[in-house]
């Protein structure tokens, strides 16, 4: 059987819950005041990528070079397939070559391929 609750018991429980809630709200207010009184964080260093439009422009250029290599390779392969009438082999081959060319374009733009010894296999 379920225990019966008397109105007086609920009033005590509600009062205790309200007192606990009031204490928690006071602690929260104190913590918020402490956080609000902290000094704002210092400005990031000038080399921070936070507000650097040059970094965004560089990323757009690199992705354009990569995607451009793939699109040109796929188009050349499709054109050869269309002229010879033997699809899809040339398109597959030139798509892969376009991918490789795109990777090389990105590496060249970043400067990895211009360094001495970058292409050496050890």
mmCIF file with all atom_site columns, C-alpha atoms in Angstrom:
data_model
loop_
_atom_site.group_PDB
_atom_site.id
_atom_site.type_symbol
_atom_site.label_atom_id
_atom_site.label_alt_id
_atom_site.label_comp_id
_atom_site.label_asym_id
_atom_site.label_entity_id
_atom_site.label_seq_id
_atom_site.pdbx_PDB_ins_code
_atom_site.Cartn_x
_atom_site.Cartn_y
_atom_site.Cartn_z
_atom_site.occupancy
_atom_site.B_iso_or_equiv
_atom_site.pdbx_formal_charge
_atom_site.auth_seq_id
_atom_site.auth_comp_id
_atom_site.auth_asym_id
_atom_site.auth_atom_id
_atom_site.pdbx_PDB_model_num
ATOM 1   C CA . UNK A 1 1   ? 0.000  0.000  0.000   1.00 0.00 ? 1   UNK A CA 1
ATOM 2   C CA . UNK A 1 2   ? 1.059  3.525  -0.688  1.00 0.00 ? 2   UNK A CA 1
ATOM 3   C CA . UNK A 1 3   ? 1.806  5.693  2.296   1.00 0.00 ? 3   UNK A CA 1
ATOM 4   C CA . UNK A 1 4   ? -0.560 8.550  2.825   1.00 0.00 ? 4   UNK A CA 1
ATOM 5   C CA . UNK A 1 5   ? 0.823  12.014 2.869   1.00 0.00 ? 5   UNK A CA 1
ATOM 6   C CA . UNK A 1 6   ? -0.557 14.504 5.245   1.00 0.00 ? 6   UNK A CA 1
ATOM 7   C CA . UNK A 1 7   ? -0.820 18.172 4.269   1.00 0.00 ? 7   UNK A CA 1
ATOM 8   C CA . UNK A 1 8   ? 1.568  19.160 7.079   1.00 0.00 ? 8   UNK A CA 1
ATOM 9   C CA . UNK A 1 9   ? 4.274  16.747 5.836   1.00 0.00 ? 9   UNK A CA 1
ATOM 10  C CA . UNK A 1 10  ? 4.136  18.215 2.305   1.00 0.00 ? 10  UNK A CA 1
ATOM 11  C CA . UNK A 1 11  ? 4.383  21.746 3.674   1.00 0.00 ? 11  UNK A CA 1
ATOM 12  C CA . UNK A 1 12  ? 7.551  20.828 5.552   1.00 0.00 ? 12  UNK A CA 1
ATOM 13  C CA . UNK A 1 13  ? 9.002  19.152 2.476   1.00 0.00 ? 13  UNK A CA 1
ATOM 14  C CA . UNK A 1 14  ? 8.120  22.120 0.271   1.00 0.00 ? 14  UNK A CA 1
ATOM 15  C CA . UNK A 1 15  ? 9.634  24.557 2.751   1.00 0.00 ? 15  UNK A CA 1
ATOM 16  C CA . UNK A 1 16  ? 12.850 22.506 2.882   1.00 0.00 ? 16  UNK A CA 1
ATOM 17  C CA . UNK A 1 17  ? 12.976 22.349 -0.936  1.00 0.00 ? 17  UNK A CA 1
ATOM 18  C CA . UNK A 1 18  ? 12.446 26.099 -1.188  1.00 0.00 ? 18  UNK A CA 1
ATOM 19  C CA . UNK A 1 19  ? 15.180 26.762 1.375   1.00 0.00 ? 19  UNK A CA 1
ATOM 20  C CA . UNK A 1 20  ? 17.583 24.511 -0.536  1.00 0.00 ? 20  UNK A CA 1
ATOM 21  C CA . UNK A 1 21  ? 16.660 26.198 -3.815  1.00 0.00 ? 21  UNK A CA 1
ATOM 22  C CA . UNK A 1 22  ? 17.185 29.664 -2.296  1.00 0.00 ? 22  UNK A CA 1
ATOM 23  C CA . UNK A 1 23  ? 20.623 28.620 -1.019  1.00 0.00 ? 23  UNK A CA 1
ATOM 24  C CA . UNK A 1 24  ? 21.590 27.237 -4.433  1.00 0.00 ? 24  UNK A CA 1
ATOM 25  C CA . UNK A 1 25  ? 20.421 30.415 -6.152  1.00 0.00 ? 25  UNK A CA 1
ATOM 26  C CA . UNK A 1 26  ? 22.462 32.522 -3.746  1.00 0.00 ? 26  UNK A CA 1
ATOM 27  C CA . UNK A 1 27  ? 25.589 30.412 -4.394  1.00 0.00 ? 27  UNK A CA 1
ATOM 28  C CA . UNK A 1 28  ? 24.995 30.706 -8.135  1.00 0.00 ? 28  UNK A CA 1
ATOM 29  C CA . UNK A 1 29  ? 24.624 34.473 -7.871  1.00 0.00 ? 29  UNK A CA 1
ATOM 30  C CA . UNK A 1 30  ? 27.866 34.717 -5.932  1.00 0.00 ? 30  UNK A CA 1
ATOM 31  C CA . UNK A 1 31  ? 29.688 32.638 -8.541  1.00 0.00 ? 31  UNK A CA 1
ATOM 32  C CA . UNK A 1 32  ? 28.284 34.756 -11.370 1.00 0.00 ? 32  UNK A CA 1
ATOM 33  C CA . UNK A 1 33  ? 29.379 37.932 -9.601  1.00 0.00 ? 33  UNK A CA 1
ATOM 34  C CA . UNK A 1 34  ? 32.886 36.495 -9.188  1.00 0.00 ? 34  UNK A CA 1
ATOM 35  C CA . UNK A 1 35  ? 33.060 35.644 -12.879 1.00 0.00 ? 35  UNK A CA 1
ATOM 36  C CA . UNK A 1 36  ? 31.733 39.057 -13.894 1.00 0.00 ? 36  UNK A CA 1
ATOM 37  C CA . UNK A 1 37  ? 34.436 40.788 -11.816 1.00 0.00 ? 37  UNK A CA 1
ATOM 38  C CA . UNK A 1 38  ? 37.267 38.961 -13.586 1.00 0.00 ? 38  UNK A CA 1
ATOM 39  C CA . UNK A 1 39  ? 39.226 41.053 -16.078 1.00 0.00 ? 39  UNK A CA 1
ATOM 40  C CA . UNK A 1 40  ? 38.542 40.200 -19.727 1.00 0.00 ? 40  UNK A CA 1
ATOM 41  C CA . UNK A 1 41  ? 41.051 37.861 -21.345 1.00 0.00 ? 41  UNK A CA 1
ATOM 42  C CA . UNK A 1 42  ? 43.938 39.575 -23.049 1.00 0.00 ? 42  UNK A CA 1
ATOM 43  C CA . UNK A 1 43  ? 43.850 40.046 -26.788 1.00 0.00 ? 43  UNK A CA 1
ATOM 44  C CA . UNK A 1 44  ? 45.280 37.107 -28.749 1.00 0.00 ? 44  UNK A CA 1
ATOM 45  C CA . UNK A 1 45  ? 48.666 37.376 -30.371 1.00 0.00 ? 45  UNK A CA 1
ATOM 46  C CA . UNK A 1 46  ? 48.827 39.011 -33.779 1.00 0.00 ? 46  UNK A CA 1
ATOM 47  C CA . UNK A 1 47  ? 49.534 35.651 -35.445 1.00 0.00 ? 47  UNK A CA 1
ATOM 48  C CA . UNK A 1 48  ? 46.286 34.174 -34.170 1.00 0.00 ? 48  UNK A CA 1
ATOM 49  C CA . UNK A 1 49  ? 44.082 32.569 -36.838 1.00 0.00 ? 49  UNK A CA 1
ATOM 50  C CA . UNK A 1 50  ? 40.996 33.961 -35.075 1.00 0.00 ? 50  UNK A CA 1
ATOM 51  C CA . UNK A 1 51  ? 40.493 36.979 -37.324 1.00 0.00 ? 51  UNK A CA 1
ATOM 52  C CA . UNK A 1 52  ? 42.999 36.358 -40.090 1.00 0.00 ? 52  UNK A CA 1
ATOM 53  C CA . UNK A 1 53  ? 41.356 36.759 -43.513 1.00 0.00 ? 53  UNK A CA 1
ATOM 54  C CA . UNK A 1 54  ? 44.654 35.897 -45.182 1.00 0.00 ? 54  UNK A CA 1
ATOM 55  C CA . UNK A 1 55  ? 44.436 32.375 -43.772 1.00 0.00 ? 55  UNK A CA 1
ATOM 56  C CA . UNK A 1 56  ? 40.937 31.954 -45.163 1.00 0.00 ? 56  UNK A CA 1
ATOM 57  C CA . UNK A 1 57  ? 42.089 33.212 -48.561 1.00 0.00 ? 57  UNK A CA 1
ATOM 58  C CA . UNK A 1 58  ? 44.993 30.788 -48.543 1.00 0.00 ? 58  UNK A CA 1
ATOM 59  C CA . UNK A 1 59  ? 42.696 27.873 -47.661 1.00 0.00 ? 59  UNK A CA 1
ATOM 60  C CA . UNK A 1 60  ? 40.337 28.823 -50.486 1.00 0.00 ? 60  UNK A CA 1
ATOM 61  C CA . UNK A 1 61  ? 43.241 29.006 -52.939 1.00 0.00 ? 61  UNK A CA 1
ATOM 62  C CA . UNK A 1 62  ? 44.618 25.627 -51.876 1.00 0.00 ? 62  UNK A CA 1
ATOM 63  C CA . UNK A 1 63  ? 41.230 23.926 -52.075 1.00 0.00 ? 63  UNK A CA 1
ATOM 64  C CA . UNK A 1 64  ? 40.621 25.528 -55.475 1.00 0.00 ? 64  UNK A CA 1
ATOM 65  C CA . UNK A 1 65  ? 43.914 24.211 -56.795 1.00 0.00 ? 65  UNK A CA 1
ATOM 66  C CA . UNK A 1 66  ? 43.183 20.730 -55.498 1.00 0.00 ? 66  UNK A CA 1
ATOM 67  C CA . UNK A 1 67  ? 39.627 20.577 -56.829 1.00 0.00 ? 67  UNK A CA 1
ATOM 68  C CA . UNK A 1 68  ? 40.717 22.210 -60.083 1.00 0.00 ? 68  UNK A CA 1
ATOM 69  C CA . UNK A 1 69  ? 43.233 19.429 -60.749 1.00 0.00 ? 69  UNK A CA 1
ATOM 70  C CA . UNK A 1 70  ? 40.590 16.783 -60.170 1.00 0.00 ? 70  UNK A CA 1
ATOM 71  C CA . UNK A 1 71  ? 37.972 18.524 -62.353 1.00 0.00 ? 71  UNK A CA 1
ATOM 72  C CA . UNK A 1 72  ? 40.418 19.106 -65.221 1.00 0.00 ? 72  UNK A CA 1
ATOM 73  C CA . UNK A 1 73  ? 41.581 15.488 -65.070 1.00 0.00 ? 73  UNK A CA 1
ATOM 74  C CA . UNK A 1 74  ? 37.996 14.196 -65.090 1.00 0.00 ? 74  UNK A CA 1
ATOM 75  C CA . UNK A 1 75  ? 37.051 16.494 -67.980 1.00 0.00 ? 75  UNK A CA 1
ATOM 76  C CA . UNK A 1 76  ? 40.063 15.452 -70.092 1.00 0.00 ? 76  UNK A CA 1
ATOM 77  C CA . UNK A 1 77  ? 39.261 11.795 -69.407 1.00 0.00 ? 77  UNK A CA 1
ATOM 78  C CA . UNK A 1 78  ? 35.602 12.276 -70.303 1.00 0.00 ? 78  UNK A CA 1
ATOM 79  C CA . UNK A 1 79  ? 36.575 14.115 -73.497 1.00 0.00 ? 79  UNK A CA 1
ATOM 80  C CA . UNK A 1 80  ? 38.905 11.307 -74.567 1.00 0.00 ? 80  UNK A CA 1
ATOM 81  C CA . UNK A 1 81  ? 36.197 8.747  -73.735 1.00 0.00 ? 81  UNK A CA 1
ATOM 82  C CA . UNK A 1 82  ? 33.686 10.677 -75.804 1.00 0.00 ? 82  UNK A CA 1
ATOM 83  C CA . UNK A 1 83  ? 36.076 10.965 -78.774 1.00 0.00 ? 83  UNK A CA 1
ATOM 84  C CA . UNK A 1 84  ? 37.169 7.322  -78.730 1.00 0.00 ? 84  UNK A CA 1
ATOM 85  C CA . UNK A 1 85  ? 33.843 5.824  -77.689 1.00 0.00 ? 85  UNK A CA 1
ATOM 86  C CA . UNK A 1 86  ? 35.440 3.516  -75.106 1.00 0.00 ? 86  UNK A CA 1
ATOM 87  C CA . UNK A 1 87  ? 34.133 4.704  -71.711 1.00 0.00 ? 87  UNK A CA 1
ATOM 88  C CA . UNK A 1 88  ? 34.987 4.758  -68.774 1.00 0.00 ? 88  UNK A CA 1
ATOM 89  C CA . UNK A 1 89  ? 38.660 3.810  -68.749 1.00 0.00 ? 89  UNK A CA 1
ATOM 90  C CA . UNK A 1 90  ? 40.239 7.079  -69.823 1.00 0.00 ? 90  UNK A CA 1
ATOM 91  C CA . UNK A 1 91  ? 38.067 9.024  -67.413 1.00 0.00 ? 91  UNK A CA 1
ATOM 92  C CA . UNK A 1 92  ? 39.120 6.805  -64.513 1.00 0.00 ? 92  UNK A CA 1
ATOM 93  C CA . UNK A 1 93  ? 42.802 7.124  -65.422 1.00 0.00 ? 93  UNK A CA 1
ATOM 94  C CA . UNK A 1 94  ? 42.689 10.879 -65.915 1.00 0.00 ? 94  UNK A CA 1
ATOM 95  C CA . UNK A 1 95  ? 40.612 11.360 -62.765 1.00 0.00 ? 95  UNK A CA 1
ATOM 96  C CA . UNK A 1 96  ? 43.372 9.664  -60.795 1.00 0.00 ? 96  UNK A CA 1
ATOM 97  C CA . UNK A 1 97  ? 46.012 11.716 -62.619 1.00 0.00 ? 97  UNK A CA 1
ATOM 98  C CA . UNK A 1 98  ? 44.026 14.862 -61.804 1.00 0.00 ? 98  UNK A CA 1
ATOM 99  C CA . UNK A 1 99  ? 43.989 13.857 -58.151 1.00 0.00 ? 99  UNK A CA 1
ATOM 100 C CA . UNK A 1 100 ? 47.771 13.432 -58.170 1.00 0.00 ? 100 UNK A CA 1
ATOM 101 C CA . UNK A 1 101 ? 48.193 16.751 -59.991 1.00 0.00 ? 101 UNK A CA 1
ATOM 102 C CA . UNK A 1 102 ? 45.950 18.447 -57.418 1.00 0.00 ? 102 UNK A CA 1
ATOM 103 C CA . UNK A 1 103 ? 48.046 17.086 -54.560 1.00 0.00 ? 103 UNK A CA 1
ATOM 104 C CA . UNK A 1 104 ? 51.243 18.263 -56.268 1.00 0.00 ? 104 UNK A CA 1
ATOM 105 C CA . UNK A 1 105 ? 49.729 21.721 -56.845 1.00 0.00 ? 105 UNK A CA 1
ATOM 106 C CA . UNK A 1 106 ? 48.826 22.023 -53.170 1.00 0.00 ? 106 UNK A CA 1
ATOM 107 C CA . UNK A 1 107 ? 52.259 20.837 -52.051 1.00 0.00 ? 107 UNK A CA 1
ATOM 108 C CA . UNK A 1 108 ? 53.950 23.259 -54.423 1.00 0.00 ? 108 UNK A CA 1
ATOM 109 C CA . UNK A 1 109 ? 51.794 26.136 -53.164 1.00 0.00 ? 109 UNK A CA 1
ATOM 110 C CA . UNK A 1 110 ? 52.528 25.317 -49.550 1.00 0.00 ? 110 UNK A CA 1
ATOM 111 C CA . UNK A 1 111 ? 56.241 25.129 -50.345 1.00 0.00 ? 111 UNK A CA 1
ATOM 112 C CA . UNK A 1 112 ? 56.883 21.492 -49.519 1.00 0.00 ? 112 UNK A CA 1
ATOM 113 C CA . UNK A 1 113 ? 58.165 20.555 -52.966 1.00 0.00 ? 113 UNK A CA 1
ATOM 114 C CA . UNK A 1 114 ? 60.543 23.511 -53.307 1.00 0.00 ? 114 UNK A CA 1
ATOM 115 C CA . UNK A 1 115 ? 62.611 22.497 -50.300 1.00 0.00 ? 115 UNK A CA 1
ATOM 116 C CA . UNK A 1 116 ? 65.840 20.641 -51.020 1.00 0.00 ? 116 UNK A CA 1
ATOM 117 C CA . UNK A 1 117 ? 65.499 16.945 -50.414 1.00 0.00 ? 117 UNK A CA 1
ATOM 118 C CA . UNK A 1 118 ? 61.683 17.014 -50.306 1.00 0.00 ? 118 UNK A CA 1
ATOM 119 C CA . UNK A 1 119 ? 61.378 14.427 -53.057 1.00 0.00 ? 119 UNK A CA 1
ATOM 120 C CA . UNK A 1 120 ? 64.255 12.206 -51.917 1.00 0.00 ? 120 UNK A CA 1
ATOM 121 C CA . UNK A 1 121 ? 63.343 8.699  -50.902 1.00 0.00 ? 121 UNK A CA 1
ATOM 122 C CA . UNK A 1 122 ? 65.507 7.294  -48.147 1.00 0.00 ? 122 UNK A CA 1
#
